Amino acid sequence: MSRLENKVAVVTGGASGIGAACCIALAEAGAKVVIADIQMDKAKSLQSRMHALGSQAEIFSCDVTAPAQWQALMAYTLEVFGRLDILVNNAGIAIVGTIEDVSLEDWNKTIAVNQTSVFLGTQQAIKVMKDSGGSIINISSIEGLVGNSLAVAYNAAKGAVRLLTKSAALHCGQQGYKIRVNSVHPGFVKTPLVEQAFSELPGDLAEQIVAAHPIGRIAEPEEIATTVVFLASEEASFMTGSELVVDGGYTAQ
Ligand SMILES: NC(=O)c1ccc[n+]([C@@H]2O[C@H](COP(=O)([O-])OP(=O)(O)OC[C@H]3O[C@@H](n4cnc5c(N)ncnc54)[C@H](O)[C@@H]3O)[C@@H](O)[C@H]2O)c1
């Protein structure tokens, strides 16, 4: 039996980068997957790739900052697959800005997409999972653990996701829900988000960031997806409220 046989997963930001790798890996482990994103062309092409691999995948247009769209996503998932076992709160954006120069608009946007979305998703998933149990996996970042002068809003949002995760995990435990809630903290990963962020960095900062990973490179999205599959599976049955750092040694120094 596959690790995630008969399980149903929703992955936000599932059309690209880490989210897409999670969709593929969760499906390879046996799960049925809902790819939730705002980039529907990309979602559709991932769905076709997954169908070609024999996986079950549906797509759903969902802006994770909108509460009503979360409700619609949950309703759609229950309608097509009948249950929800795994939620990966992965959708995110990166906007470069220091404490001195970040605009209020960029701050609010970053908090909405990277932080409030995780609150909304976790709250909605608990509603659906409270009787049946499940695993909620929140994609934070090394930048939820250590500071980056160029990403103050991102730092603030990812740090909040780390502790929101612990608070929700404690609540689920106290209520007797069989829901585990954990965060994942990737180092830099080769995705469109990082390509965009690197292109905005001054000088040789991008090269310096790569060199700051003692393992000698940045990650492939699949190297984060394996951790997500682990947390989704029964192999992580005693893990809740924890933070898994997958960073090639970045924060070890
Ligand atoms: N790439 C990295 O180095 C890295 C490192 C640590 C953490 N992360 C986190 O991993 C997650 C995925 O990042 P990625 O690098 O794969 O980025 P990506 O840009 O490749 O993918 C992000 C996806 O989120 C979607 N998205 C953006 N705003 C959305 C919204 N409002 N509603 C729904 N979907 C939305 C995008 O359409 C896109 O498909 C993010 O939370 C990011 O902060 C990335």
mmCIF file of C-alpha atoms and ligand atoms in Angstrom:
data_model
loop_
_atom_site.group_PDB
_atom_site.id
_atom_site.type_symbol
_atom_site.label_atom_id
_atom_site.label_comp_id
_atom_site.label_asym_id
_atom_site.label_seq_id
_atom_site.Cartn_x
_atom_site.Cartn_y
_atom_site.Cartn_z
ATOM 1 C CA MET A 1 0.000 0.000 0.000
ATOM 2 C CA SER A 2 1.293 3.481 -0.907
ATOM 3 C CA ARG A 3 2.100 5.890 1.907
ATOM 4 C CA LEU A 4 -0.825 8.196 1.086
ATOM 5 C CA GLU A 5 -3.290 5.751 -0.450
ATOM 6 C CA ASN A 6 -6.913 7.008 -0.193
ATOM 7 C CA LYS A 7 -5.743 10.403 1.071
ATOM 8 C CA VAL A 8 -6.871 13.701 -0.413
ATOM 9 C CA ALA A 9 -4.542 16.701 -0.514
ATOM 10 C CA VAL A 10 -4.998 20.368 -1.340
ATOM 11 C CA VAL A 11 -1.859 22.307 -2.303
ATOM 12 C CA THR A 12 -2.110 26.086 -2.576
ATOM 13 C CA GLY A 13 0.226 27.707 -5.061
ATOM 14 C CA GLY A 14 0.269 24.211 -6.515
ATOM 15 C CA ALA A 15 0.854 25.273 -10.101
ATOM 16 C CA SER A 16 4.505 26.302 -9.786
ATOM 17 C CA GLY A 17 7.803 25.653 -8.026
ATOM 18 C CA ILE A 18 7.666 23.931 -4.640
ATOM 19 C CA GLY A 19 3.865 23.584 -4.816
ATOM 20 C CA ALA A 20 4.005 21.774 -8.162
ATOM 21 C CA ALA A 21 6.705 19.434 -6.866
ATOM 22 C CA CYS A 22 4.499 18.756 -3.810
ATOM 23 C CA CYS A 23 1.491 17.954 -6.031
ATOM 24 C CA ILE A 24 3.534 15.437 -8.028
ATOM 25 C CA ALA A 25 5.174 13.870 -4.974
ATOM 26 C CA LEU A 26 1.924 13.607 -2.980
ATOM 27 C CA ALA A 27 0.238 11.964 -5.976
ATOM 28 C CA GLU A 28 3.167 9.593 -6.482
ATOM 29 C CA ALA A 29 2.672 8.576 -2.835
ATOM 30 C CA GLY A 30 -0.952 7.713 -3.640
ATOM 31 C CA ALA A 31 -2.891 10.886 -2.784
ATOM 32 C CA LYS A 32 -5.571 12.527 -4.887
ATOM 33 C CA VAL A 33 -4.604 16.163 -5.272
ATOM 34 C CA VAL A 34 -6.385 19.477 -5.755
ATOM 35 C CA ILE A 35 -4.040 22.016 -7.341
ATOM 36 C CA ALA A 36 -5.229 25.404 -6.039
ATOM 37 C CA ASP A 37 -3.743 28.504 -7.617
ATOM 38 C CA ILE A 38 -4.450 31.748 -9.420
ATOM 39 C CA GLN A 39 -2.303 30.785 -12.448
ATOM 40 C CA MET A 40 -4.807 28.477 -14.093
ATOM 41 C CA ASP A 41 -2.856 27.925 -17.327
ATOM 42 C CA LYS A 42 0.058 26.575 -15.319
ATOM 43 C CA ALA A 43 -2.305 24.549 -13.127
ATOM 44 C CA LYS A 44 -3.915 23.019 -16.196
ATOM 45 C CA SER A 45 -0.608 22.026 -17.735
ATOM 46 C CA LEU A 46 0.549 20.458 -14.441
ATOM 47 C CA GLN A 47 -2.745 18.580 -14.232
ATOM 48 C CA SER A 48 -2.159 17.172 -17.745
ATOM 49 C CA ARG A 49 1.375 16.094 -16.770
ATOM 50 C CA MET A 50 0.010 14.417 -13.655
ATOM 51 C CA HIS A 51 -2.776 12.664 -15.550
ATOM 52 C CA ALA A 52 -0.133 11.369 -17.982
ATOM 53 C CA LEU A 53 1.672 9.890 -14.957
ATOM 54 C CA GLY A 54 -1.565 8.168 -13.903
ATOM 55 C CA SER A 55 -2.233 10.520 -10.980
ATOM 56 C CA GLN A 56 -5.590 11.900 -9.901
ATOM 57 C CA ALA A 57 -5.481 15.699 -9.897
ATOM 58 C CA GLU A 58 -8.099 18.418 -10.098
ATOM 59 C CA ILE A 59 -7.536 22.141 -10.435
ATOM 60 C CA PHE A 60 -9.339 24.942 -8.645
ATOM 61 C CA SER A 61 -8.914 28.689 -8.999
ATOM 62 C CA CYS A 62 -8.396 30.132 -5.523
ATOM 63 C CA ASP A 63 -6.884 33.398 -4.367
ATOM 64 C CA VAL A 64 -5.695 32.397 -0.905
ATOM 65 C CA THR A 65 -6.202 35.911 0.456
ATOM 66 C CA ALA A 66 -9.992 35.683 -0.066
ATOM 67 C CA PRO A 67 -12.008 33.918 2.673
ATOM 68 C CA ALA A 68 -14.913 33.098 0.327
ATOM 69 C CA GLN A 69 -12.545 31.429 -2.127
ATOM 70 C CA TRP A 70 -11.204 29.217 0.656
ATOM 71 C CA GLN A 71 -14.761 28.138 1.465
ATOM 72 C CA ALA A 72 -15.339 27.377 -2.210
ATOM 73 C CA LEU A 73 -12.072 25.385 -2.372
ATOM 74 C CA MET A 74 -13.055 23.259 0.624
ATOM 75 C CA ALA A 75 -16.559 22.692 -0.792
ATOM 76 C CA TYR A 76 -15.109 21.705 -4.182
ATOM 77 C CA THR A 77 -12.640 19.264 -2.603
ATOM 78 C CA LEU A 78 -15.381 17.569 -0.577
ATOM 79 C CA GLU A 79 -17.622 17.449 -3.633
ATOM 80 C CA VAL A 80 -15.083 15.840 -5.986
ATOM 81 C CA PHE A 81 -13.057 13.692 -3.590
ATOM 82 C CA GLY A 82 -15.350 13.385 -0.537
ATOM 83 C CA ARG A 83 -12.745 14.216 2.109
ATOM 84 C CA LEU A 84 -9.668 16.276 2.992
ATOM 85 C CA ASP A 85 -6.643 14.761 4.741
ATOM 86 C CA ILE A 86 -3.737 17.019 3.814
ATOM 87 C CA LEU A 87 -3.487 20.766 3.311
ATOM 88 C CA VAL A 88 -0.222 22.294 2.129
ATOM 89 C CA ASN A 89 -0.339 26.061 2.673
ATOM 90 C CA ASN A 90 2.322 26.852 0.113
ATOM 91 C CA ALA A 91 1.187 29.858 -1.963
ATOM 92 C CA GLY A 92 3.544 32.762 -1.494
ATOM 93 C CA ILE A 93 5.213 35.805 -2.985
ATOM 94 C CA ALA A 94 8.540 37.541 -2.379
ATOM 95 C CA ILE A 95 8.842 41.299 -2.601
ATOM 96 C CA VAL A 96 12.226 42.866 -1.948
ATOM 97 C CA GLY A 97 12.211 45.751 0.555
ATOM 98 C CA THR A 98 14.071 46.917 3.671
ATOM 99 C CA ILE A 99 12.460 48.390 6.793
ATOM 100 C CA GLU A 100 13.321 51.858 5.420
ATOM 101 C CA ASP A 101 12.020 51.501 1.900
ATOM 102 C CA VAL A 102 9.203 48.932 1.879
ATOM 103 C CA SER A 103 5.893 50.538 0.913
ATOM 104 C CA LEU A 104 2.741 49.944 2.924
ATOM 105 C CA GLU A 105 1.196 48.434 -0.193
ATOM 106 C CA ASP A 106 3.992 45.844 -0.562
ATOM 107 C CA TRP A 107 3.886 45.142 3.176
ATOM 108 C CA ASN A 108 0.115 44.539 3.136
ATOM 109 C CA LYS A 109 0.292 42.380 0.029
ATOM 110 C CA THR A 110 3.065 40.223 1.471
ATOM 111 C CA ILE A 111 1.245 39.762 4.778
ATOM 112 C CA ALA A 112 -2.007 38.909 2.980
ATOM 113 C CA VAL A 113 -0.530 36.292 0.634
ATOM 114 C CA ASN A 114 2.133 34.785 2.923
ATOM 115 C CA GLN A 115 0.552 35.061 6.363
ATOM 116 C CA THR A 116 -3.208 35.731 6.370
ATOM 117 C CA SER A 117 -3.664 32.983 3.763
ATOM 118 C CA VAL A 118 -2.136 30.457 6.163
ATOM 119 C CA PHE A 119 -4.490 31.601 8.928
ATOM 120 C CA LEU A 120 -7.496 31.296 6.598
ATOM 121 C CA GLY A 121 -6.437 27.925 5.220
ATOM 122 C CA THR A 122 -5.576 26.401 8.578
ATOM 123 C CA GLN A 123 -8.879 27.580 10.042
ATOM 124 C CA GLN A 124 -10.878 26.191 7.112
ATOM 125 C CA ALA A 125 -9.009 22.869 7.078
ATOM 126 C CA ILE A 126 -9.510 22.324 10.812
ATOM 127 C CA LYS A 127 -13.258 22.755 10.296
ATOM 128 C CA VAL A 128 -13.236 20.019 7.672
ATOM 129 C CA MET A 129 -10.724 17.703 9.389
ATOM 130 C CA LYS A 130 -11.758 17.934 13.039
ATOM 131 C CA ASP A 131 -13.672 14.616 13.070
ATOM 132 C CA SER A 132 -11.571 12.664 10.577
ATOM 133 C CA GLY A 133 -8.068 13.983 11.361
ATOM 134 C CA GLY A 134 -5.388 15.179 8.983
ATOM 135 C CA SER A 135 -2.083 16.914 8.420
ATOM 136 C CA ILE A 136 -1.635 20.628 7.777
ATOM 137 C CA ILE A 137 1.761 21.650 6.430
ATOM 138 C CA ASN A 138 2.647 25.323 6.359
ATOM 139 C CA ILE A 139 5.500 26.363 4.099
ATOM 140 C CA SER A 140 7.451 28.999 5.989
ATOM 141 C CA SER A 141 11.116 29.648 5.153
ATOM 142 C CA ILE A 142 14.561 30.010 6.681
ATOM 143 C CA GLU A 143 13.482 33.650 6.595
ATOM 144 C CA GLY A 144 10.903 32.764 9.239
ATOM 145 C CA LEU A 145 13.864 31.860 11.467
ATOM 146 C CA VAL A 146 16.608 34.353 10.652
ATOM 147 C CA GLY A 147 16.536 37.930 9.423
ATOM 148 C CA ASN A 148 17.177 39.265 5.929
ATOM 149 C CA SER A 149 17.542 43.041 5.729
ATOM 150 C CA LEU A 150 16.194 43.026 2.163
ATOM 151 C CA ALA A 151 12.961 41.212 2.945
ATOM 152 C CA VAL A 152 11.357 42.744 6.018
ATOM 153 C CA ALA A 153 7.742 41.973 5.099
ATOM 154 C CA TYR A 154 8.629 38.427 3.997
ATOM 155 C CA ASN A 155 10.538 37.905 7.271
ATOM 156 C CA ALA A 156 7.576 39.158 9.295
ATOM 157 C CA ALA A 157 5.063 36.941 7.480
ATOM 158 C CA LYS A 158 7.181 33.785 7.530
ATOM 159 C CA GLY A 159 8.032 34.262 11.218
ATOM 160 C CA ALA A 160 4.317 34.577 11.938
ATOM 161 C CA VAL A 161 3.594 31.353 10.043
ATOM 162 C CA ARG A 162 6.072 29.523 12.281
ATOM 163 C CA LEU A 163 4.225 30.468 15.488
ATOM 164 C CA LEU A 164 0.715 30.353 14.000
ATOM 165 C CA THR A 165 1.576 26.716 13.235
ATOM 166 C CA LYS A 166 2.522 25.990 16.836
ATOM 167 C CA SER A 167 -0.589 27.701 18.223
ATOM 168 C CA ALA A 168 -2.870 25.754 15.876
ATOM 169 C CA ALA A 169 -1.062 22.492 16.670
ATOM 170 C CA LEU A 170 -1.540 23.051 20.418
ATOM 171 C CA HIS A 171 -5.211 23.876 19.916
ATOM 172 C CA CYS A 172 -5.849 20.738 17.863
ATOM 173 C CA GLY A 173 -4.103 18.621 20.495
ATOM 174 C CA GLN A 174 -6.039 20.207 23.348
ATOM 175 C CA GLN A 175 -9.344 19.697 21.529
ATOM 176 C CA GLY A 176 -8.545 16.046 20.836
ATOM 177 C CA TYR A 177 -8.586 16.548 17.065
ATOM 178 C CA LYS A 178 -6.289 14.114 15.265
ATOM 179 C CA ILE A 179 -4.861 16.967 13.224
ATOM 180 C CA ARG A 180 -1.119 17.561 13.095
ATOM 181 C CA VAL A 181 0.117 21.016 12.120
ATOM 182 C CA ASN A 182 3.768 21.556 11.206
ATOM 183 C CA SER A 183 5.895 24.101 9.385
ATOM 184 C CA VAL A 184 8.631 23.581 6.802
ATOM 185 C CA HIS A 185 11.522 26.034 6.470
ATOM 186 C CA PRO A 186 13.271 25.699 3.123
ATOM 187 C CA GLY A 187 16.523 27.395 2.252
ATOM 188 C CA PHE A 188 16.646 28.918 -1.232
ATOM 189 C CA VAL A 189 15.013 26.736 -3.861
ATOM 190 C CA LYS A 190 15.275 26.870 -7.661
ATOM 191 C CA THR A 191 11.800 28.206 -8.522
ATOM 192 C CA PRO A 192 10.302 31.124 -10.485
ATOM 193 C CA LEU A 193 9.917 33.037 -7.183
ATOM 194 C CA VAL A 194 13.656 32.883 -6.501
ATOM 195 C CA GLU A 195 14.596 33.587 -10.121
ATOM 196 C CA GLN A 196 12.481 36.759 -9.898
ATOM 197 C CA ALA A 197 13.891 37.762 -6.478
ATOM 198 C CA PHE A 198 17.501 37.087 -7.579
ATOM 199 C CA SER A 199 16.988 39.279 -10.666
ATOM 200 C CA GLU A 200 16.107 42.221 -8.392
ATOM 201 C CA LEU A 201 19.107 41.875 -6.074
ATOM 202 C CA PRO A 202 22.002 44.297 -6.361
ATOM 203 C CA GLY A 203 25.595 43.292 -7.266
ATOM 204 C CA ASP A 204 26.664 39.712 -6.675
ATOM 205 C CA LEU A 205 24.196 39.171 -3.833
ATOM 206 C CA ALA A 206 22.550 36.242 -5.590
ATOM 207 C CA GLU A 207 25.918 34.432 -5.821
ATOM 208 C CA GLN A 208 26.569 35.216 -2.150
ATOM 209 C CA ILE A 209 23.218 33.692 -1.205
ATOM 210 C CA VAL A 210 23.995 30.492 -3.083
ATOM 211 C CA ALA A 211 27.408 30.351 -1.374
ATOM 212 C CA ALA A 212 25.755 30.751 2.049
ATOM 213 C CA HIS A 213 24.324 27.230 1.702
ATOM 214 C CA PRO A 214 27.113 25.001 3.107
ATOM 215 C CA ILE A 215 25.915 22.150 0.907
ATOM 216 C CA GLY A 216 27.209 24.230 -2.028
ATOM 217 C CA ARG A 217 24.012 24.898 -3.993
ATOM 218 C CA ILE A 218 20.369 25.850 -3.601
ATOM 219 C CA ALA A 219 17.653 23.204 -3.460
ATOM 220 C CA GLU A 220 15.568 21.575 -6.155
ATOM 221 C CA PRO A 221 11.797 21.858 -5.446
ATOM 222 C CA GLU A 222 11.594 18.054 -5.182
ATOM 223 C CA GLU A 223 13.933 18.168 -2.161
ATOM 224 C CA ILE A 224 11.285 20.158 -0.275
ATOM 225 C CA ALA A 225 8.418 18.014 -1.548
ATOM 226 C CA THR A 226 9.910 14.870 0.042
ATOM 227 C CA THR A 227 9.697 16.563 3.438
ATOM 228 C CA VAL A 228 6.086 17.542 2.788
ATOM 229 C CA VAL A 229 5.170 13.958 1.873
ATOM 230 C CA PHE A 230 6.858 12.771 5.075
ATOM 231 C CA LEU A 231 4.867 15.221 7.226
ATOM 232 C CA ALA A 232 1.673 14.241 5.405
ATOM 233 C CA SER A 233 2.258 10.546 6.053
ATOM 234 C CA GLU A 234 1.864 8.350 9.120
ATOM 235 C CA GLU A 235 5.666 8.235 9.364
ATOM 236 C CA ALA A 236 5.322 11.659 11.019
ATOM 237 C CA SER A 237 2.509 10.503 13.346
ATOM 238 C CA PHE A 238 4.238 11.910 16.463
ATOM 239 C CA MET A 239 5.103 15.258 14.901
ATOM 240 C CA THR A 240 2.987 18.312 15.531
ATOM 241 C CA GLY A 241 3.873 21.933 16.227
ATOM 242 C CA SER A 242 7.326 21.245 14.890
ATOM 243 C CA GLU A 243 9.461 23.105 12.368
ATOM 244 C CA LEU A 244 11.432 21.151 9.810
ATOM 245 C CA VAL A 245 14.393 23.067 8.419
ATOM 246 C CA VAL A 246 15.454 21.935 4.929
ATOM 247 C CA ASP A 247 18.164 24.426 4.082
ATOM 248 C CA GLY A 248 21.430 22.792 3.021
ATOM 249 C CA GLY A 249 22.932 24.000 6.313
ATOM 250 C CA TYR A 250 22.121 27.709 5.789
ATOM 251 C CA THR A 251 20.922 28.291 9.375
ATOM 252 C CA ALA A 252 23.447 25.914 10.969
ATOM 253 C CA GLN A 253 26.161 28.588 10.958
HETATM 254 N N1 LIG B 1 11.873 29.314 -3.589
HETATM 255 C C1 LIG B 1 12.453 29.478 -2.405
HETATM 256 O O1 LIG B 1 13.670 29.669 -2.306
HETATM 257 C C2 LIG B 1 11.643 29.420 -1.151
HETATM 258 C C3 LIG B 1 12.337 29.297 0.055
HETATM 259 C C4 LIG B 1 11.609 29.231 1.238
HETATM 260 C C5 LIG B 1 10.248 29.269 1.199
HETATM 261 N N2 LIG B 1 9.601 29.398 0.008
HETATM 262 C C6 LIG B 1 8.156 29.447 0.028
HETATM 263 O O2 LIG B 1 7.653 28.367 -0.745
HETATM 264 C C7 LIG B 1 6.386 28.729 -1.277
HETATM 265 C C8 LIG B 1 6.373 28.475 -2.772
HETATM 266 O O3 LIG B 1 7.341 29.285 -3.368
HETATM 267 P P1 LIG B 1 7.976 28.987 -4.807
HETATM 268 O O4 LIG B 1 9.384 29.377 -4.710
HETATM 269 O O5 LIG B 1 7.601 27.642 -5.262
HETATM 270 O O6 LIG B 1 7.230 30.132 -5.661
HETATM 271 P P2 LIG B 1 6.535 30.139 -7.099
HETATM 272 O O7 LIG B 1 6.408 31.566 -7.456
HETATM 273 O O8 LIG B 1 7.210 29.215 -8.036
HETATM 274 O O9 LIG B 1 5.104 29.538 -6.771
HETATM 275 C C9 LIG B 1 4.193 30.212 -5.956
HETATM 276 C C10 LIG B 1 2.805 29.895 -6.427
HETATM 277 O O10 LIG B 1 1.883 30.592 -5.572
HETATM 278 C C11 LIG B 1 0.869 31.108 -6.377
HETATM 279 N N3 LIG B 1 0.228 32.243 -5.728
HETATM 280 C C12 LIG B 1 0.752 33.481 -5.525
HETATM 281 N N4 LIG B 1 -0.169 34.271 -4.958
HETATM 282 C C13 LIG B 1 -1.286 33.516 -4.807
HETATM 283 C C14 LIG B 1 -2.580 33.788 -4.300
HETATM 284 N N5 LIG B 1 -2.919 34.999 -3.821
HETATM 285 N N6 LIG B 1 -3.477 32.787 -4.283
HETATM 286 C C15 LIG B 1 -3.152 31.564 -4.776
HETATM 287 N N7 LIG B 1 -1.959 31.256 -5.269
HETATM 288 C C16 LIG B 1 -1.032 32.237 -5.297
HETATM 289 C C17 LIG B 1 1.550 31.516 -7.665
HETATM 290 O O11 LIG B 1 0.608 31.651 -8.718
HETATM 291 C C18 LIG B 1 2.528 30.373 -7.862
HETATM 292 O O12 LIG B 1 1.970 29.328 -8.621
HETATM 293 C C19 LIG B 1 6.166 30.192 -0.909
HETATM 294 O O13 LIG B 1 5.378 30.259 0.261
HETATM 295 C C20 LIG B 1 7.571 30.679 -0.619
HETATM 296 O O14 LIG B 1 7.585 31.768 0.246
HETATM 297 C C21 LIG B 1 10.264 29.470 -1.180
#
